[in-house]
Coordinates of C-alpha atoms and ligand atoms in Angstrom, one line a residue:
M1 CA 47.8 56.7 147.3
Q2 CA 51.1 54.3 148.3
N3 CA 54.0 56.3 150.1
N4 CA 56.7 57.2 147.6
T5 CA 60.5 57.5 148.5
F6 CA 61.0 61.4 146.9
S7 CA 65.3 60.9 146.6
A8 CA 67.3 64.8 146.4
D9 CA 68.4 63.7 143.1
S10 CA 65.4 62.3 141.6
I11 CA 63.9 65.8 141.0
G12 CA 64.9 67.7 137.6
Q13 CA 64.6 69.4 134.5
N14 CA 60.4 68.4 135.2
V15 CA 60.8 64.9 136.2
I16 CA 59.7 63.8 139.4
V17 CA 61.3 60.5 139.5
L18 CA 59.2 57.6 142.7
E19 CA 60.3 54.8 143.4
Q20 CA 57.1 53.5 143.7
I21 CA 53.6 53.8 142.7
G22 CA 50.6 52.2 141.4
S23 CA 50.1 54.3 138.5
T24 CA 51.2 57.1 137.0
N25 CA 48.7 58.5 135.4
D26 CA 46.8 58.2 138.8
Y27 CA 49.4 59.4 140.6
L28 CA 49.9 63.1 137.7
K29 CA 45.6 62.8 137.9
F30 CA 45.0 63.1 141.5
Q31 CA 47.4 65.8 142.0
L32 CA 46.8 67.7 139.0
S33 CA 42.3 67.7 140.5
N34 CA 43.9 68.5 144.3
F35 CA 45.7 72.2 142.3
T36 CA 49.0 71.3 142.1
P37 CA 50.4 73.8 139.7
F38 CA 52.1 71.3 137.5
A39 CA 53.5 73.6 134.3
E40 CA 53.1 71.7 130.8
W41 CA 55.2 68.5 130.6
T42 CA 56.0 67.8 133.6
A43 CA 56.4 64.3 134.1
I44 CA 56.3 60.9 137.2
M45 CA 58.6 58.7 136.8
A46 CA 58.2 55.4 138.7
R47 CA 61.2 52.6 139.1
H48 CA 58.7 50.7 139.9
Q49 CA 54.9 50.7 139.1
T50 CA 53.0 48.0 140.7
Q51 CA 49.0 48.6 139.1
G52 CA 49.7 50.8 135.7
R53 CA 46.8 50.7 133.6
G54 CA 46.5 49.7 129.8
E55 CA 43.7 51.1 127.4
R56 CA 40.5 48.8 127.4
G57 CA 40.8 48.4 131.5
N58 CA 43.8 46.5 130.8
K59 CA 46.8 45.9 133.0
W60 CA 49.9 47.0 132.3
L61 CA 52.9 45.2 134.2
V62 CA 56.4 45.2 134.2
P63 CA 59.2 44.1 136.5
A64 CA 60.6 46.8 138.7
G65 CA 63.7 49.0 137.4
L66 CA 63.7 47.8 133.7
N67 CA 61.6 50.0 131.5
L68 CA 60.2 53.2 131.7
T69 CA 56.9 53.7 132.8
F70 CA 56.0 57.5 132.9
S71 CA 53.5 60.3 132.5
T72 CA 53.3 64.3 131.7
V73 CA 50.8 66.3 130.7
A74 CA 50.1 69.1 128.2
Y75 CA 47.3 71.3 128.4
P76 CA 46.6 71.6 124.8
T77 CA 43.7 74.1 124.0
Y78 CA 44.3 74.6 120.9
I79 CA 43.6 71.3 120.0
R80 CA 39.7 71.0 119.4
L81 CA 37.6 67.9 121.3
Q82 CA 36.9 66.8 118.5
D83 CA 39.8 66.9 117.0
H84 CA 41.7 65.0 119.6
F85 CA 43.1 61.7 117.9
S86 CA 46.2 64.8 117.2
L87 CA 47.4 63.8 120.3
N88 CA 47.6 60.1 119.9
I89 CA 49.4 61.2 116.2
L90 CA 51.7 63.9 117.9
I91 CA 52.5 61.7 120.7
S92 CA 53.5 58.7 118.2
L93 CA 55.4 60.8 116.4
A94 CA 57.1 61.7 118.8
L95 CA 58.1 58.4 120.1
M96 CA 59.1 57.3 116.5
D97 CA 61.1 60.7 116.6
W98 CA 62.9 59.1 119.9
L99 CA 63.4 55.4 118.7
D100 CA 64.8 56.9 115.0
S101 CA 67.7 59.4 117.5
L102 CA 68.4 55.8 118.4
S103 CA 68.1 54.3 115.4
I104 CA 64.9 51.6 116.0
S105 CA 63.3 51.4 113.0
A106 CA 59.7 51.0 114.5
S107 CA 55.9 51.1 113.6
I108 CA 53.4 52.7 115.1
K109 CA 50.4 49.7 115.7
W110 CA 46.6 51.4 115.6
P111 CA 45.7 53.8 118.2
N112 CA 48.4 53.8 120.7
D113 CA 51.4 50.7 120.1
I114 CA 54.5 50.8 119.5
M115 CA 56.0 47.4 117.4
L116 CA 59.4 46.6 116.7
N117 CA 60.0 43.4 114.6
G118 CA 55.7 42.5 115.1
R119 CA 55.9 42.7 118.8
K120 CA 54.8 45.4 121.3
I121 CA 57.4 47.4 123.0
A122 CA 55.5 50.4 123.7
G123 CA 52.2 51.7 125.1
L124 CA 49.8 55.0 125.8
L125 CA 47.4 56.2 127.6
I126 CA 46.0 59.5 126.7
E127 CA 43.3 60.7 129.4
N128 CA 41.9 63.8 129.0
K129 CA 39.9 67.0 130.3
S130 CA 38.2 69.4 128.3
S131 CA 35.7 72.4 129.1
G132 CA 33.4 72.9 125.5
S133 CA 35.0 71.8 122.4
T134 CA 38.3 72.8 123.9
I135 CA 41.0 70.5 125.1
R136 CA 41.9 71.4 128.8
Q137 CA 44.4 68.7 130.3
S138 CA 46.0 66.0 128.9
V139 CA 47.5 63.1 131.2
I140 CA 49.8 61.0 128.8
G141 CA 51.1 57.7 130.2
I142 CA 53.8 56.0 128.7
G143 CA 54.8 52.8 129.1
I144 CA 58.0 51.5 127.2
N145 CA 59.4 48.3 127.9
V146 CA 63.6 49.0 127.6
N147 CA 65.9 46.6 129.6
Q148 CA 63.1 43.8 130.1
L149 CA 64.9 40.3 128.6
D150 CA 62.5 38.0 130.0
F151 CA 58.2 37.9 129.3
P152 CA 55.7 35.4 130.7
S153 CA 55.3 32.9 128.3
E154 CA 51.3 34.1 127.0
I155 CA 52.6 37.2 126.4
A156 CA 56.3 36.5 125.0
H157 CA 55.4 36.0 121.5
T158 CA 53.4 39.4 120.8
A159 CA 55.4 41.8 123.5
S160 CA 59.1 42.2 123.6
S161 CA 61.6 45.3 124.5
I162 CA 64.2 47.2 122.7
L163 CA 67.2 45.1 124.2
R164 CA 65.1 41.9 123.6
E165 CA 64.8 43.2 119.6
T166 CA 68.1 45.4 119.1
G167 CA 70.6 44.2 122.0
M168 CA 70.8 48.0 122.8
Q169 CA 70.5 48.4 126.8
I170 CA 69.5 51.9 128.3
P171 CA 71.2 52.1 131.2
D172 CA 70.3 55.6 131.7
L173 CA 66.0 55.3 132.2
L174 CA 65.9 59.3 133.6
Q175 CA 67.9 60.3 130.1
A176 CA 65.7 58.7 128.3
C177 CA 62.6 59.6 129.8
K178 CA 63.7 63.8 129.5
N179 CA 64.9 62.7 126.2
I180 CA 61.9 61.3 124.5
L181 CA 59.7 64.9 127.2
C182 CA 62.0 66.9 124.6
F183 CA 60.5 64.9 121.4
L184 CA 56.6 65.1 123.1
Q185 CA 57.9 69.8 123.3
Q186 CA 58.9 69.7 119.5
R187 CA 56.2 67.6 118.3
F188 CA 53.5 70.0 120.1
E189 CA 55.1 73.2 119.7
T190 CA 55.5 72.5 116.1
F191 CA 52.0 71.7 116.1
K192 CA 51.3 74.7 118.3
N193 CA 52.8 77.1 116.1
Q194 CA 51.0 75.8 112.2
Q195 CA 55.2 74.8 111.1
V196 CA 53.1 71.3 110.3
C197 CA 49.5 71.1 109.5
Q198 CA 47.2 68.0 110.2
E199 CA 47.3 66.9 107.0
E200 CA 51.0 66.7 107.3
L201 CA 51.2 64.6 110.5
L202 CA 48.3 62.4 109.6
K203 CA 50.9 61.8 106.5
E204 CA 53.2 61.4 108.0
Y205 CA 51.2 58.5 111.0
N206 CA 50.4 56.6 107.8
Q207 CA 53.1 56.4 106.8
R208 CA 55.0 55.1 109.7
L209 CA 51.9 52.7 110.4
F210 CA 52.0 49.2 111.7
R211 CA 50.3 46.4 108.6
K212 CA 50.4 49.7 105.9
D213 CA 49.0 48.1 103.2
I214 CA 49.4 44.4 104.0
L215 CA 46.7 41.7 104.3
A216 CA 46.6 40.7 107.2
D217 CA 44.2 39.2 111.0
Y218 CA 41.9 40.7 112.9
S219 CA 39.3 40.4 114.8
N220 CA 35.7 41.9 116.0
E221 CA 32.6 40.6 117.7
E222 CA 31.7 38.4 114.5
G223 CA 34.6 36.6 114.6
N224 CA 38.4 36.7 113.2
F225 CA 39.0 37.7 109.2
Q226 CA 41.6 39.2 106.9
G227 CA 41.5 42.6 105.9
K228 CA 44.0 45.3 104.0
L229 CA 45.0 48.4 106.3
L230 CA 44.4 51.0 103.8
Q231 CA 44.6 54.1 106.3
V232 CA 44.2 55.9 109.7
D233 CA 41.3 59.0 109.0
S234 CA 41.7 62.3 110.7
K235 CA 39.2 60.8 113.2
G236 CA 41.3 58.3 113.9
L237 CA 39.1 55.2 112.9
L238 CA 40.5 52.6 111.0
H239 CA 40.0 51.5 106.9
L240 CA 40.4 47.8 105.7
E241 CA 39.6 46.8 102.9
I242 CA 38.1 43.1 103.8
A243 CA 37.1 41.0 100.8
G244 CA 37.7 44.4 98.2
Q245 CA 35.4 47.1 100.7
E246 CA 36.5 49.2 102.4
K247 CA 35.3 48.8 106.4
V248 CA 35.9 51.7 108.9
F249 CA 36.2 50.8 112.4
Q250 CA 36.5 52.2 115.6
F251 CA 39.1 52.1 118.3
K252 CA 37.1 49.3 120.2
E253 CA 35.4 47.6 117.4
V254 CA 38.6 46.0 115.5
R255 CA 41.6 44.0 117.7
F256 CA 44.9 43.7 115.5
L257 CA 45.8 39.1 115.9
L258 CA 49.4 38.7 116.0
Q259 CA 51.3 35.7 115.0
Ligands
BTN301 C1 48.3 50.5 126.8 O1 49.2 49.8 125.8 O2 47.1 49.6 126.9 C2 48.6 51.6 127.7 C3 49.6 51.2 128.5 C4 50.1 52.7 128.8 C5 51.2 51.8 130.2 C6 51.4 53.2 131.0 S1 53.2 53.1 131.9 C7 52.7 54.6 132.0 C8 50.9 54.7 132.8 N1 50.9 54.9 134.0 C9 49.8 53.6 134.1 O3 48.6 53.5 135.2 N2 49.7 54.2 132.7 C10 50.4 54.2 131.7

């Protein structure tokens, strides 16, 4: 664990701001495993995350001070382990709510990304702990490219930021983090209180899907192919129509090829 600077004004409304940390997910998990009694939706936000982790063992490297990198904790004991994809749905839709509130029209790229104008602006890293058939703890890591304008040439065509795509600067990252936490809590509470059911959420998720009903390029271990995205189902499986046939993919079995 690295040393951190806590400033007096950096702790507020359940957000602990660290000037520098390797990974907010790792830090939060470490604290939780040492029995730090964090209330649900406590968040750790890093001004500079130096060893951010992404899905599939990828790195999430961002410049200091420009983007949102934070992790929060939920205790969704009302979600069965077999329904864990509900977490992706709820979190993705909460991010849509936040972007909608800024009049930014983004879409969800299955299973963990947010896209704007065909480029990735955000990613999720969800790490669960379960007991039996119940999810006991979920550490939800969120990285959103907010005010970054320059991207390394190798990712400049696939990655972007809110500022680069819309011209909108979001100067107060702490407030943005708090706003997102509110949308997360709303989505989870509504689901917990059964004011919305799984089918309705899944329908909304599918309506916001990147490339829905569009013929586009994908790859798997056999090579590149074209497919039309039909739907994501309740188990989180991707349904593509390939040469007139419906095929179903798990997360690690297929990649979206971006132009
Ligand atoms: C991905 O696109 O592969 C997921 C990226 C998730 C990055 C966030 S940034 C905050 C949190 N801490 C991490 O180490 N990763 C997540």
